[in-house]
PDB file of C-alpha atoms and ligand atoms in Angstrom:
ATOM      1  CA  MET A  79      23.566 171.267 111.792  1.00 60.00           C
ATOM      2  CA  SER A  80      22.721 167.654 111.793  1.00 76.00           C
ATOM      3  CA  THR A  81      24.343 165.454 109.264  1.00 90.00           C
ATOM      4  CA  LEU A  82      21.172 163.866 108.336  1.00 96.00           C
ATOM      5  CA  ALA A  83      17.977 166.250 107.717  1.00 96.00           C
ATOM      6  CA  TRP A  84      14.706 165.286 106.390  1.00 96.00           C
ATOM      7  CA  SER A  85      13.865 166.216 102.790  1.00 95.00           C
ATOM      8  CA  ASP A  86      11.009 165.251 100.511  1.00 94.00           C
ATOM      9  CA  ASP A  87      13.806 163.228  98.727  1.00 94.00           C
ATOM     10  CA  LEU A  88      13.389 160.681 101.535  1.00 97.00           C
ATOM     11  CA  ALA A  89       9.550 160.449 101.378  1.00 98.00           C
ATOM     12  CA  LEU A  90       8.261 157.113  99.932  1.00 98.00           C
ATOM     13  CA  GLY A  91       4.566 157.662  99.632  1.00 97.00           C
ATOM     14  CA  ILE A  92       3.398 155.426 102.654  1.00 97.00           C
ATOM     15  CA  GLU A  93       2.169 157.948 105.099  1.00 96.00           C
ATOM     16  CA  GLN A  94       2.789 155.917 108.278  1.00 97.00           C
ATOM     17  CA  MET A  95       6.224 154.997 107.111  1.00 98.00           C
ATOM     18  CA  ASP A  96       7.242 158.521 106.017  1.00 98.00           C
ATOM     19  CA  GLN A  97       5.984 159.882 109.515  1.00 98.00           C
ATOM     20  CA  THR A  98       8.027 157.234 111.215  1.00 98.00           C
ATOM     21  CA  HIS A  99      11.112 158.007 109.171  1.00 98.00           C
ATOM     22  CA  GLN A 100      10.781 161.935 109.882  1.00 98.00           C
ATOM     23  CA  GLU A 101      10.670 160.912 113.589  1.00 98.00           C
ATOM     24  CA  PHE A 102      13.674 158.922 113.158  1.00 98.00           C
ATOM     25  CA  VAL A 103      15.621 161.640 111.484  1.00 98.00           C
ATOM     26  CA  ALA A 104      14.598 163.829 114.315  1.00 98.00           C
ATOM     27  CA  LEU A 105      15.563 161.557 117.129  1.00 98.00           C
ATOM     28  CA  ARG A 106      18.922 160.742 115.410  1.00 98.00           C
ATOM     29  CA  ALA A 107      19.598 164.577 115.329  1.00 98.00           C
ATOM     30  CA  ALA A 108      18.743 164.816 118.925  1.00 98.00           C
ATOM     31  CA  VAL A 109      21.356 162.072 119.798  1.00 98.00           C
ATOM     32  CA  GLU A 110      23.813 164.096 117.624  1.00 98.00           C
ATOM     33  CA  ALA A 111      23.026 167.296 119.519  1.00 98.00           C
ATOM     34  CA  ALA A 112      23.245 165.614 123.142  1.00 98.00           C
ATOM     35  CA  THR A 113      25.504 166.506 126.029  1.00 98.00           C
ATOM     36  CA  ASP A 114      27.219 163.440 127.559  1.00 98.00           C
ATOM     37  CA  GLU A 115      24.561 163.786 130.311  1.00 98.00           C
ATOM     38  CA  GLN A 116      21.840 163.458 127.792  1.00 98.00           C
ATOM     39  CA  LEU A 117      23.360 161.036 125.506  1.00 98.00           C
ATOM     40  CA  LEU A 118      22.170 157.538 126.876  1.00 98.00           C
ATOM     41  CA  GLN A 119      18.552 158.641 127.369  1.00 98.00           C
ATOM     42  CA  ARG A 120      18.407 160.061 123.795  1.00 98.00           C
ATOM     43  CA  TRP A 121      20.009 156.958 122.543  1.00 98.00           C
ATOM     44  CA  LYS A 122      17.583 154.696 124.389  1.00 98.00           C
ATOM     45  CA  ASP A 123      14.619 156.799 123.029  1.00 98.00           C
ATOM     46  CA  LEU A 124      16.215 156.271 119.581  1.00 98.00           C
ATOM     47  CA  ILE A 125      16.474 152.492 120.218  1.00 98.00           C
ATOM     48  CA  ASP A 126      12.833 152.240 121.481  1.00 98.00           C
ATOM     49  CA  HIS A 127      11.432 154.252 118.332  1.00 98.00           C
ATOM     50  CA  THR A 128      13.421 152.145 116.069  1.00 98.00           C
ATOM     51  CA  GLN A 129      12.073 148.892 117.636  1.00 98.00           C
ATOM     52  CA  ILE A 130       8.535 150.184 116.783  1.00 98.00           C
ATOM     53  CA  HIS A 131       9.609 151.399 113.429  1.00 98.00           C
ATOM     54  CA  PHE A 132      10.929 147.976 112.413  1.00 98.00           C
ATOM     55  CA  ASP A 133       8.208 145.931 114.090  1.00 98.00           C
ATOM     56  CA  ASN A 134       5.702 147.855 112.019  1.00 98.00           C
ATOM     57  CA  GLU A 135       7.648 147.143 108.765  1.00 97.00           C
ATOM     58  CA  ASP A 136       8.088 143.648 109.675  1.00 97.00           C
ATOM     59  CA  LYS A 137       4.438 143.207 110.259  1.00 97.00           C
ATOM     60  CA  TRP A 138       3.493 144.738 106.960  1.00 97.00           C
ATOM     61  CA  MET A 139       5.695 142.424 105.415  1.00 96.00           C
ATOM     62  CA  ARG A 140       4.480 139.251 107.218  1.00 94.00           C
ATOM     63  CA  ASP A 141       0.860 140.563 106.393  1.00 95.00           C
ATOM     64  CA  THR A 142       1.623 140.677 102.624  1.00 95.00           C
ATOM     65  CA  ASN A 143       3.410 137.219 102.226  1.00 92.00           C
ATOM     66  CA  PHE A 144       7.057 137.733 102.993  1.00 91.00           C
ATOM     67  CA  ALA A 145       8.636 134.836 104.851  1.00 89.00           C
ATOM     68  CA  ALA A 146       9.486 135.619 108.484  1.00 85.00           C
ATOM     69  CA  SER A 147      13.304 135.158 107.581  1.00 87.00           C
ATOM     70  CA  ASN A 148      13.296 137.682 104.720  1.00 91.00           C
ATOM     71  CA  CYS A 149      16.239 139.740 103.965  1.00 93.00           C
ATOM     72  CA  HIS A 150      14.748 143.143 105.192  1.00 95.00           C
ATOM     73  CA  THR A 151      13.383 141.858 108.387  1.00 96.00           C
ATOM     74  CA  THR A 152      16.852 140.115 109.139  1.00 95.00           C
ATOM     75  CA  HIS A 153      18.607 143.439 108.469  1.00 96.00           C
ATOM     76  CA  HIS A 154      16.518 145.362 110.767  1.00 97.00           C
ATOM     77  CA  LYS A 155      17.259 142.727 113.540  1.00 97.00           C
ATOM     78  CA  ALA A 156      20.923 143.143 112.867  1.00 97.00           C
ATOM     79  CA  VAL A 157      20.708 146.929 113.140  1.00 98.00           C
ATOM     80  CA  LEU A 158      18.903 146.767 116.450  1.00 98.00           C
ATOM     81  CA  ASP A 159      21.361 144.557 117.806  1.00 98.00           C
ATOM     82  CA  VAL A 160      24.208 146.782 117.143  1.00 98.00           C
ATOM     83  CA  MET A 161      22.426 149.730 118.555  1.00 98.00           C
ATOM     84  CA  ARG A 162      21.901 147.820 121.685  1.00 98.00           C
ATOM     85  CA  GLU A 163      25.367 146.867 121.845  1.00 98.00           C
ATOM     86  CA  GLY A 164      26.152 150.420 121.429  1.00 98.00           C
ATOM     87  CA  LEU A 165      23.950 151.060 124.523  1.00 98.00           C
ATOM     88  CA  ASN A 166      25.945 148.626 126.616  1.00 98.00           C
ATOM     89  CA  TYR A 167      29.189 150.383 125.632  1.00 98.00           C
ATOM     90  CA  GLY A 168      27.587 153.732 126.498  1.00 98.00           C
ATOM     91  CA  LEU A 169      26.541 152.339 130.041  1.00 98.00           C
ATOM     92  CA  LYS A 170      30.118 151.428 130.630  1.00 98.00           C
ATOM     93  CA  GLY A 171      31.082 155.147 129.833  1.00 98.00           C
ATOM     94  CA  HIS A 172      32.290 154.754 126.223  1.00 98.00           C
ATOM     95  CA  PHE A 173      30.161 157.522 124.937  1.00 98.00           C
ATOM     96  CA  VAL A 174      32.262 157.712 121.769  1.00 98.00           C
ATOM     97  CA  VAL A 175      30.983 154.500 120.670  1.00 98.00           C
ATOM     98  CA  VAL A 176      27.550 155.695 120.776  1.00 98.00           C
ATOM     99  CA  ARG A 177      28.247 158.962 119.195  1.00 98.00           C
ATOM    100  CA  LYS A 178      30.146 157.081 116.287  1.00 98.00           C
ATOM    101  CA  MET A 179      27.164 154.692 115.875  1.00 98.00           C
ATOM    102  CA  ASN A 180      24.814 157.587 115.572  1.00 98.00           C
ATOM    103  CA  ALA A 181      27.025 159.182 112.963  1.00 98.00           C
ATOM    104  CA  GLU A 182      26.947 155.941 111.136  1.00 98.00           C
ATOM    105  CA  LEU A 183      23.130 155.870 111.106  1.00 98.00           C
ATOM    106  CA  ALA A 184      23.218 159.239 109.203  1.00 98.00           C
ATOM    107  CA  THR A 185      24.810 157.199 106.381  1.00 97.00           C
ATOM    108  CA  TRP A 186      22.801 153.915 106.804  1.00 97.00           C
ATOM    109  CA  PHE A 187      19.362 155.455 107.029  1.00 98.00           C
ATOM    110  CA  PRO A 188      19.233 157.117 103.399  1.00 97.00           C
ATOM    111  CA  GLN A 189      20.624 153.811 101.936  1.00 97.00           C
ATOM    112  CA  HIS A 190      18.020 151.676 103.914  1.00 97.00           C
ATOM    113  CA  ALA A 191      15.301 153.989 102.793  1.00 97.00           C
ATOM    114  CA  ASP A 192      16.442 154.072  99.228  1.00 96.00           C
ATOM    115  CA  THR A 193      16.821 150.304  98.900  1.00 95.00           C
ATOM    116  CA  MET A 194      14.882 148.101 101.316  1.00 96.00           C
ATOM    117  CA  ASP A 195      12.117 150.431 102.389  1.00 97.00           C
ATOM    118  CA  ALA A 196      11.753 151.782  98.857  1.00 97.00           C
ATOM    119  CA  ALA A 197      11.292 148.325  97.552  1.00 95.00           C
ATOM    120  CA  LEU A 198       8.835 147.558 100.123  1.00 96.00           C
ATOM    121  CA  SER A 199       6.712 150.751  99.761  1.00 97.00           C
ATOM    122  CA  ASP A 200       6.559 150.113  95.901  1.00 96.00           C
ATOM    123  CA  TYR A 201       5.414 146.751  96.712  1.00 95.00           C
ATOM    124  CA  LEU A 202       2.864 147.682  99.327  1.00 97.00           C
ATOM    125  CA  LYS A 203       1.535 150.419  96.838  1.00 97.00           C
ATOM    126  CA  ARG A 204       1.327 147.855  94.237  1.00 96.00           C
ATOM    127  CA  ILE A 205      -0.850 145.397  96.001  1.00 96.00           C
ATOM    128  CA  GLY A 206      -2.915 148.263  97.676  1.00 97.00           C
ATOM    129  CA  TYR A 207      -1.893 147.484 101.198  1.00 97.00           C
ATOM    130  CA  ASP A 208      -3.503 149.688 103.908  1.00 97.00           C
ATOM    131  CA  THR A 209      -1.065 149.905 106.941  1.00 96.00           C
ATOM    132  CA  VAL A 210      -3.851 151.128 109.211  1.00 94.00           C
ATOM    133  CA  THR A 211      -6.427 148.469 108.447  1.00 96.00           C
ATOM    134  CA  GLY A 212      -4.150 145.709 106.956  1.00 95.00           C
ATOM    135  CA  HIS A 213      -6.503 145.444 104.052  1.00 96.00           C
ATOM    136  CA  ILE A 214      -5.126 144.480 100.658  1.00 96.00           C
ATOM    137  CA  ALA A 215      -7.063 145.952  97.834  1.00 96.00           C
ATOM    138  CA  HIS A 216      -5.427 144.058  94.913  1.00 95.00           C
ATOM    139  CA  PRO A 217      -4.338 140.491  96.388  1.00 93.00           C
ATOM    140  CA  GLN A 218      -4.368 139.142  92.919  1.00 92.00           C
ATOM    141  CA  THR A 219      -1.149 140.957  92.213  1.00 92.00           C
ATOM    142  CA  MET A 220       0.714 139.149  95.123  1.00 91.00           C
ATOM    143  CA  PRO A 221       3.186 136.543  94.446  1.00 88.00           C
ATOM    144  CA  GLU A 222       1.803 133.118  95.260  1.00 86.00           C
ATOM    145  CA  GLN A 223       5.253 131.958  96.770  1.00 87.00           C
ATOM    146  CA  GLN A 224       6.634 133.582  99.977  1.00 89.00           C
ATOM    147  CA  ILE A 225       9.029 136.327  99.544  1.00 89.00           C
ATOM    148  CA  HIS A 226      12.389 135.862 100.998  1.00 85.00           C
ATOM    149  CA  GLY A 227      14.465 138.680  99.439  1.00 81.00           C
ATOM    150  CA  CYS A 228      14.304 142.443 100.134  1.00 74.00           C
ATOM    151  CA  SER A 229      11.746 143.239  97.775  1.00 62.00           C
ATOM    152  CA  GLY A 230       8.257 142.486  96.638  1.00 57.00           C
ATOM    153  CA  SER A 231       8.956 139.285  94.554  1.00 52.00           C
ATOM    154  CA  THR A 232       9.721 135.775  95.126  1.00 48.00           C
ATOM    155  CA  ASP A 233      12.963 135.884  93.266  1.00 44.00           C
ATOM    156  CA  THR A 234      14.804 138.631  91.744  1.00 39.00           C
ATOM    157  CA  ASP A 235      12.980 141.843  90.826  1.00 43.00           C
ATOM    158  CA  LEU A 236      15.769 143.624  92.330  1.00 38.00           C
ATOM    159  CA  THR A 237      18.281 143.832  89.670  1.00 32.00           C
ATOM    160  CA  ALA A 238      21.253 141.613  89.878  1.00 31.00           C
ATOM    161  CA  GLY A 239      23.953 143.170  92.078  1.00 31.00           C
ATOM    162  CA  GLU A 240      21.475 145.350  93.741  1.00 36.00           C
ATOM    163  CA  GLN A 241      20.017 142.773  96.182  1.00 37.00           C
ATOM    164  CA  PRO A 242      23.540 141.516  97.607  1.00 33.00           C
ATOM    165  CA  ALA A 243      24.303 145.304  98.129  1.00 34.00           C
ATOM    166  CA  ALA A 244      21.146 145.721  99.998  1.00 38.00           C
ATOM    167  CA  CYS A 245      21.328 142.739 102.214  1.00 43.00           C
ATOM    168  CA  GLY A 246      25.022 143.089 102.779  1.00 38.00           C
ATOM    169  CA  HIS A 247      25.095 145.475 105.862  1.00 37.00           C
TER     170      HIS A 247
HETATM  171 FE1  LIG B 328      11.992 152.285 107.694  1.00 83.04          FE
HETATM  172 FE1  LIG B 329      13.158 149.064 106.766  1.00 83.04          FE
END
């Protein structure tokens, strides 16, 4: 059995985000179940899907007044860089690196969903952002200043101590 399974506890209430997250969980499990022959293709599939997953969330943030260098987007880039580094190891025959990284994603994903993605989904719901059309129903509830942190605020609507943890890996 996979070390990470989808459950409704992981749902955040933004349909497109939840759909993508379910796909991520399934693709990560497929890597876990892969034979050595299947491993690199499945890892590439997970990287390709994760690129689209993160690109979508990054776009939603740009659409809703996050600075391009905000904490959540920066974290996405770091995770993808590490996954691609894992692929390079795998291409040299170091499959154990890919398998270990994939196992770490089973821990990373629920933490990311519970912190950065949950904060983003709460913010998007609050301002009435439609991920399909890009329409914002309640623009008056958006902060005037650009958002640099991991959440829907210009400064600290994450409690002290929560933000460094969310940004620190
Ligand atoms: Fe996500
Ligand atoms: Fe995210």
